Amino acid sequence: MLELKNLCYTVPDGRGILNDLTLDIPDKRFVVITGPNGGGKTSLARTIMGINKPTGGQIIWNGTDITEMSVSDRAKLGISYGFQQPPRFKGMRVRDLLSIAAGTDLSHEMACSYLTQVGLCARDYIDRDVDASLSGGEVKRIEIATILARRSELMIFDEPEAGIDLWSFARLTETFQDIHDRKEATIIIISHQERIIRLADEIILLANGNVTDRGDAAEIYPKLMGMTVSGCNMLEVNRKC
């Protein structure tokens, strides 16, 4: 279980990005965190991963307080993070990146299987460099393949739909559904995309650095649509329009 207790993150100019946020996410759940731009979604994801250092509160993963742990130590505990814009590694082949993620020298067959799971033809990609010759959608799917290779227990994805084509996006949603169906990991996705939101076991609304509502898709999605239709800004989610 992931537990966030009174979590705060304040930037140097004094602005509070996360404000006394308390949240728990049970194991093997598929959770989508959504809400207005500037509400703290990416900051929350980066703080869970350890990229941002919280200025208050606790982060507890499977009973272990990881608040002061480094990114590397959190990764060793089974936490992985997918960036909006994944890094590229000139001179590194896809198969080598997958082996590094897995922590072992993967066989050709196993490396190919991870690429196949994210909708890439292994034959075309296994020996390619992870460089600028790849499209945004290709790099995104390769990054997800590395997370699968790592067999992470907690997978965090920050707007995985960003910068990819419609076909790649459709394949990504299938991949997320497949991961969830196998019940191998807890999945947290930061997204505004309807197709991803509708896959979730639970939707969490985040605004002004705190949770303003949460529930299953059947309960929360109509509220999101109501806000859009009525012209309300989601920043107003705690106030009547």
CSV table of C-alpha atoms in Angstrom, one decimal:
chain,number,residue,atom,x,y,z
A,1,MET,CA,0.0,0.0,0.0
A,2,LEU,CA,1.1,3.6,-0.7
A,3,GLU,CA,0.3,6.0,2.1
A,4,LEU,CA,0.8,9.8,1.9
A,5,LYS,CA,0.5,11.5,5.2
A,6,ASN,CA,0.1,15.3,5.4
A,7,LEU,CA,2.4,15.7,2.4
A,8,CYS,CA,3.7,19.2,1.6
A,9,TYR,CA,5.9,20.5,-1.2
A,10,THR,CA,6.8,24.2,-1.3
A,11,VAL,CA,9.0,25.7,-3.9
A,12,PRO,CA,11.7,28.2,-3.1
A,13,ASP,CA,9.6,31.3,-3.8
A,14,GLY,CA,7.2,30.2,-1.1
A,15,ARG,CA,4.4,28.8,-3.2
A,16,GLY,CA,2.7,25.7,-1.8
A,17,ILE,CA,2.4,23.1,-4.5
A,18,LEU,CA,1.2,20.2,-2.3
A,19,ASN,CA,-0.7,21.3,0.8
A,20,ASP,CA,-1.1,18.8,3.7
A,21,LEU,CA,-2.1,16.1,1.3
A,22,THR,CA,-3.2,12.8,2.8
A,23,LEU,CA,-4.0,9.8,0.6
A,24,ASP,CA,-3.8,6.0,0.5
A,25,ILE,CA,-3.7,3.8,-2.5
A,26,PRO,CA,-4.3,0.0,-1.9
A,27,ASP,CA,-2.2,-2.6,-3.7
A,28,LYS,CA,-2.9,-3.6,-7.3
A,29,ARG,CA,-5.2,-0.7,-7.9
A,30,PHE,CA,-5.4,1.3,-11.2
A,31,VAL,CA,-5.7,4.9,-10.1
A,32,VAL,CA,-5.9,8.0,-12.4
A,33,ILE,CA,-5.1,11.3,-10.9
A,34,THR,CA,-6.7,14.2,-12.8
A,35,GLY,CA,-7.6,17.8,-12.3
A,36,PRO,CA,-6.8,21.4,-13.5
A,37,ASN,CA,-3.4,22.4,-14.8
A,38,GLY,CA,-1.3,23.7,-12.0
A,39,GLY,CA,-3.1,21.6,-9.4
A,40,GLY,CA,-0.1,19.7,-8.3
A,41,LYS,CA,-0.5,16.4,-10.2
A,42,THR,CA,3.0,16.1,-11.7
A,43,SER,CA,4.6,17.5,-8.5
A,44,LEU,CA,2.8,14.7,-6.6
A,45,ALA,CA,4.0,12.0,-8.9
A,46,ARG,CA,7.6,13.4,-8.8
A,47,THR,CA,7.5,13.6,-5.0
A,48,ILE,CA,6.3,10.0,-4.7
A,49,MET,CA,9.3,8.9,-6.9
A,50,GLY,CA,11.7,11.1,-4.9
A,51,ILE,CA,12.5,13.5,-7.7
A,52,ASN,CA,11.0,16.3,-5.6
A,53,LYS,CA,11.9,16.4,-1.9
A,54,PRO,CA,8.8,17.0,0.2
A,55,THR,CA,8.9,19.9,2.7
A,56,GLY,CA,6.6,18.1,5.1
A,57,GLY,CA,4.8,14.9,5.8
A,58,GLN,CA,5.5,11.3,5.1
A,59,ILE,CA,5.5,8.8,2.2
A,60,ILE,CA,5.1,5.2,3.2
A,61,TRP,CA,5.4,2.3,0.8
A,62,ASN,CA,4.5,-1.2,2.0
A,63,GLY,CA,5.0,-0.2,5.6
A,64,THR,CA,8.4,1.4,5.0
A,65,ASP,CA,8.9,5.2,5.4
A,66,ILE,CA,10.6,6.3,2.1
A,67,THR,CA,10.3,10.0,2.7
A,68,GLU,CA,14.0,10.6,2.8
A,69,MET,CA,15.1,7.9,0.4
A,70,SER,CA,16.8,8.6,-2.9
A,71,VAL,CA,15.2,7.8,-6.3
A,72,SER,CA,17.6,4.9,-6.6
A,73,ASP,CA,16.6,3.4,-3.2
A,74,ARG,CA,12.9,3.8,-4.1
A,75,ALA,CA,13.5,2.0,-7.4
A,76,LYS,CA,15.1,-0.9,-5.5
A,77,LEU,CA,11.9,-1.1,-3.5
A,78,GLY,CA,9.9,-1.6,-6.7
A,79,ILE,CA,8.8,1.9,-7.6
A,80,SER,CA,9.1,3.1,-11.3
A,81,TYR,CA,8.3,6.3,-13.0
A,82,GLY,CA,7.4,7.1,-16.6
A,83,PHE,CA,8.1,10.7,-17.7
A,84,GLN,CA,6.0,12.9,-19.9
A,85,GLN,CA,9.0,13.1,-22.2
A,86,PRO,CA,11.2,10.0,-21.7
A,87,PRO,CA,15.0,10.5,-22.0
A,88,ARG,CA,16.9,9.3,-25.0
A,89,PHE,CA,20.3,7.6,-24.9
A,90,LYS,CA,22.5,8.0,-27.9
A,91,GLY,CA,24.7,5.0,-28.4
A,92,MET,CA,22.6,2.6,-26.2
A,93,ARG,CA,20.6,-0.1,-27.9
A,94,VAL,CA,17.0,-1.0,-26.8
A,95,ARG,CA,18.1,-4.5,-25.8
A,96,ASP,CA,20.8,-3.0,-23.5
A,97,LEU,CA,18.3,-0.6,-21.9
A,98,LEU,CA,15.9,-3.4,-21.2
A,99,SER,CA,18.6,-5.5,-19.6
A,100,ILE,CA,19.7,-2.6,-17.4
A,101,ALA,CA,16.1,-2.1,-16.3
A,102,ALA,CA,15.7,-5.9,-15.6
A,103,GLY,CA,19.0,-6.0,-13.6
A,104,THR,CA,20.2,-9.0,-15.6
A,105,ASP,CA,21.4,-9.8,-19.1
A,106,LEU,CA,18.0,-10.6,-20.8
A,107,SER,CA,17.9,-13.3,-23.4
A,108,HIS,CA,16.9,-12.1,-26.9
A,109,GLU,CA,13.5,-13.8,-26.6
A,110,MET,CA,12.7,-12.2,-23.2
A,111,ALA,CA,13.8,-8.7,-24.4
A,112,CYS,CA,11.6,-9.1,-27.5
A,113,SER,CA,8.6,-10.2,-25.4
A,114,TYR,CA,8.7,-6.9,-23.5
A,115,LEU,CA,8.7,-5.0,-26.8
A,116,THR,CA,5.8,-7.1,-28.1
A,117,GLN,CA,3.8,-6.3,-25.0
A,118,VAL,CA,3.9,-2.6,-25.8
A,119,GLY,CA,3.0,-3.1,-29.5
A,120,LEU,CA,6.4,-2.8,-31.0
A,121,CYS,CA,7.8,-5.2,-33.6
A,122,ALA,CA,10.8,-6.6,-31.7
A,123,ARG,CA,12.7,-7.4,-34.9
A,124,ASP,CA,12.6,-3.7,-35.9
A,125,TYR,CA,13.6,-2.2,-32.5
A,126,ILE,CA,15.7,-4.6,-30.5
A,127,ASP,CA,19.0,-3.4,-31.9
A,128,ARG,CA,18.1,0.3,-32.5
A,129,ASP,CA,19.6,3.1,-30.5
A,130,VAL,CA,17.3,4.9,-28.1
A,131,ASP,CA,18.1,8.2,-29.8
A,132,ALA,CA,16.5,11.0,-31.8
A,133,SER,CA,15.7,8.7,-34.7
A,134,LEU,CA,12.8,7.3,-32.6
A,135,SER,CA,9.4,9.1,-32.5
A,136,GLY,CA,7.8,10.3,-29.3
A,137,GLY,CA,5.4,7.3,-29.3
A,138,GLU,CA,8.2,4.8,-29.9
A,139,VAL,CA,10.3,6.2,-27.0
A,140,LYS,CA,7.3,6.2,-24.8
A,141,ARG,CA,6.5,2.6,-25.5
A,142,ILE,CA,10.1,1.6,-25.0
A,143,GLU,CA,10.1,3.3,-21.6
A,144,ILE,CA,7.0,1.3,-20.6
A,145,ALA,CA,8.8,-1.8,-21.8
A,146,THR,CA,11.7,-1.0,-19.4
A,147,ILE,CA,9.2,-0.6,-16.5
A,148,LEU,CA,7.7,-4.0,-17.4
A,149,ALA,CA,11.2,-5.5,-17.5
A,150,ARG,CA,11.9,-4.2,-14.1
A,151,ARG,CA,8.7,-5.9,-12.7
A,152,SER,CA,7.9,-2.9,-10.6
A,153,GLU,CA,5.3,-3.2,-7.9
A,154,LEU,CA,4.3,0.5,-8.2
A,155,MET,CA,4.2,2.1,-11.7
A,156,ILE,CA,3.7,5.8,-12.0
A,157,PHE,CA,3.1,7.4,-15.4
A,158,ASP,CA,3.0,11.2,-15.9
A,159,GLU,CA,0.7,12.0,-18.8
A,160,PRO,CA,1.7,9.0,-21.0
A,161,GLU,CA,-0.5,10.3,-23.8
A,162,ALA,CA,1.6,13.4,-24.2
A,163,GLY,CA,3.2,13.8,-27.7
A,164,ILE,CA,2.2,10.5,-29.2
A,165,ASP,CA,0.0,9.6,-32.2
A,166,LEU,CA,-3.5,8.1,-32.0
A,167,TRP,CA,-2.4,4.6,-32.9
A,168,SER,CA,0.3,4.6,-30.3
A,169,PHE,CA,-2.1,6.0,-27.7
A,170,ALA,CA,-4.6,3.2,-28.5
A,171,ARG,CA,-1.9,0.6,-28.0
A,172,LEU,CA,-0.8,2.2,-24.7
A,173,THR,CA,-4.3,2.0,-23.2
A,174,GLU,CA,-4.4,-1.7,-24.1
A,175,THR,CA,-1.0,-2.2,-22.4
A,176,PHE,CA,-2.2,-0.5,-19.2
A,177,GLN,CA,-5.3,-2.6,-19.2
A,178,ASP,CA,-3.2,-5.8,-19.7
A,179,ILE,CA,-0.9,-4.9,-16.8
A,180,HIS,CA,-4.0,-4.2,-14.6
A,181,ASP,CA,-5.7,-7.4,-15.7
A,182,ARG,CA,-2.7,-9.4,-14.6
A,183,LYS,CA,-2.8,-7.7,-11.1
A,184,GLU,CA,1.0,-7.5,-11.1
A,185,ALA,CA,1.3,-3.9,-9.9
A,186,THR,CA,-0.3,-0.8,-8.5
A,187,ILE,CA,-0.7,1.7,-11.4
A,188,ILE,CA,-0.9,5.5,-10.9
A,189,ILE,CA,-1.4,7.6,-14.0
A,190,ILE,CA,-1.6,11.4,-14.3
A,191,SER,CA,-3.9,12.1,-17.1
A,192,HIS,CA,-6.7,14.2,-18.6
A,193,GLN,CA,-7.6,11.6,-21.3
A,194,GLU,CA,-11.1,10.2,-21.2
A,195,ARG,CA,-10.0,6.7,-22.4
A,196,ILE,CA,-7.4,6.4,-19.7
A,197,ILE,CA,-9.7,7.8,-17.0
A,198,ARG,CA,-12.4,5.3,-17.9
A,199,LEU,CA,-10.0,2.4,-17.4
A,200,ALA,CA,-9.4,3.3,-13.8
A,201,ASP,CA,-10.6,1.5,-10.7
A,202,GLU,CA,-10.5,4.9,-9.0
A,203,ILE,CA,-10.3,8.5,-10.0
A,204,ILE,CA,-8.7,11.1,-7.8
A,205,LEU,CA,-9.3,14.8,-8.4
A,206,LEU,CA,-6.4,17.0,-7.4
A,207,ALA,CA,-6.7,20.8,-7.2
A,208,ASN,CA,-4.8,23.5,-5.3
A,209,GLY,CA,-2.4,20.8,-4.1
A,210,ASN,CA,-4.9,18.6,-2.3
A,211,VAL,CA,-7.4,15.9,-3.0
A,212,THR,CA,-10.9,17.4,-3.7
A,213,ASP,CA,-12.8,14.2,-4.6
A,214,ARG,CA,-12.2,10.5,-5.2
A,215,GLY,CA,-14.3,7.6,-6.3
A,216,ASP,CA,-14.8,5.0,-9.0
A,217,ALA,CA,-15.1,6.0,-12.7
A,218,ALA,CA,-18.9,5.6,-12.6
A,219,GLU,CA,-19.2,8.1,-9.8
A,220,ILE,CA,-16.5,10.7,-10.7
A,221,TYR,CA,-16.5,10.8,-14.5
A,222,PRO,CA,-20.0,12.3,-14.7
A,223,LYS,CA,-18.9,15.0,-12.3
A,224,LEU,CA,-15.9,15.8,-14.6
A,225,MET,CA,-18.3,16.0,-17.6
A,226,GLY,CA,-20.6,18.2,-15.6
A,227,MET,CA,-17.8,20.6,-14.8
A,228,THR,CA,-16.9,20.8,-18.5
A,229,VAL,CA,-20.4,21.3,-19.7
A,230,SER,CA,-21.3,23.9,-17.1
A,231,GLY,CA,-18.2,25.9,-17.9
A,232,CYS,CA,-16.8,25.4,-14.3
A,233,ASN,CA,-13.1,25.4,-13.9
A,234,MET,CA,-11.9,22.3,-12.0
A,235,LEU,CA,-10.1,24.7,-9.7
A,236,GLU,CA,-13.6,25.5,-8.4
A,237,VAL,CA,-14.3,21.8,-7.5
A,238,ASN,CA,-14.7,22.7,-3.8
A,239,ARG,CA,-17.0,25.6,-4.5
A,240,LYS,CA,-20.4,25.8,-6.2
A,241,CYS,CA,-20.4,27.3,-9.7
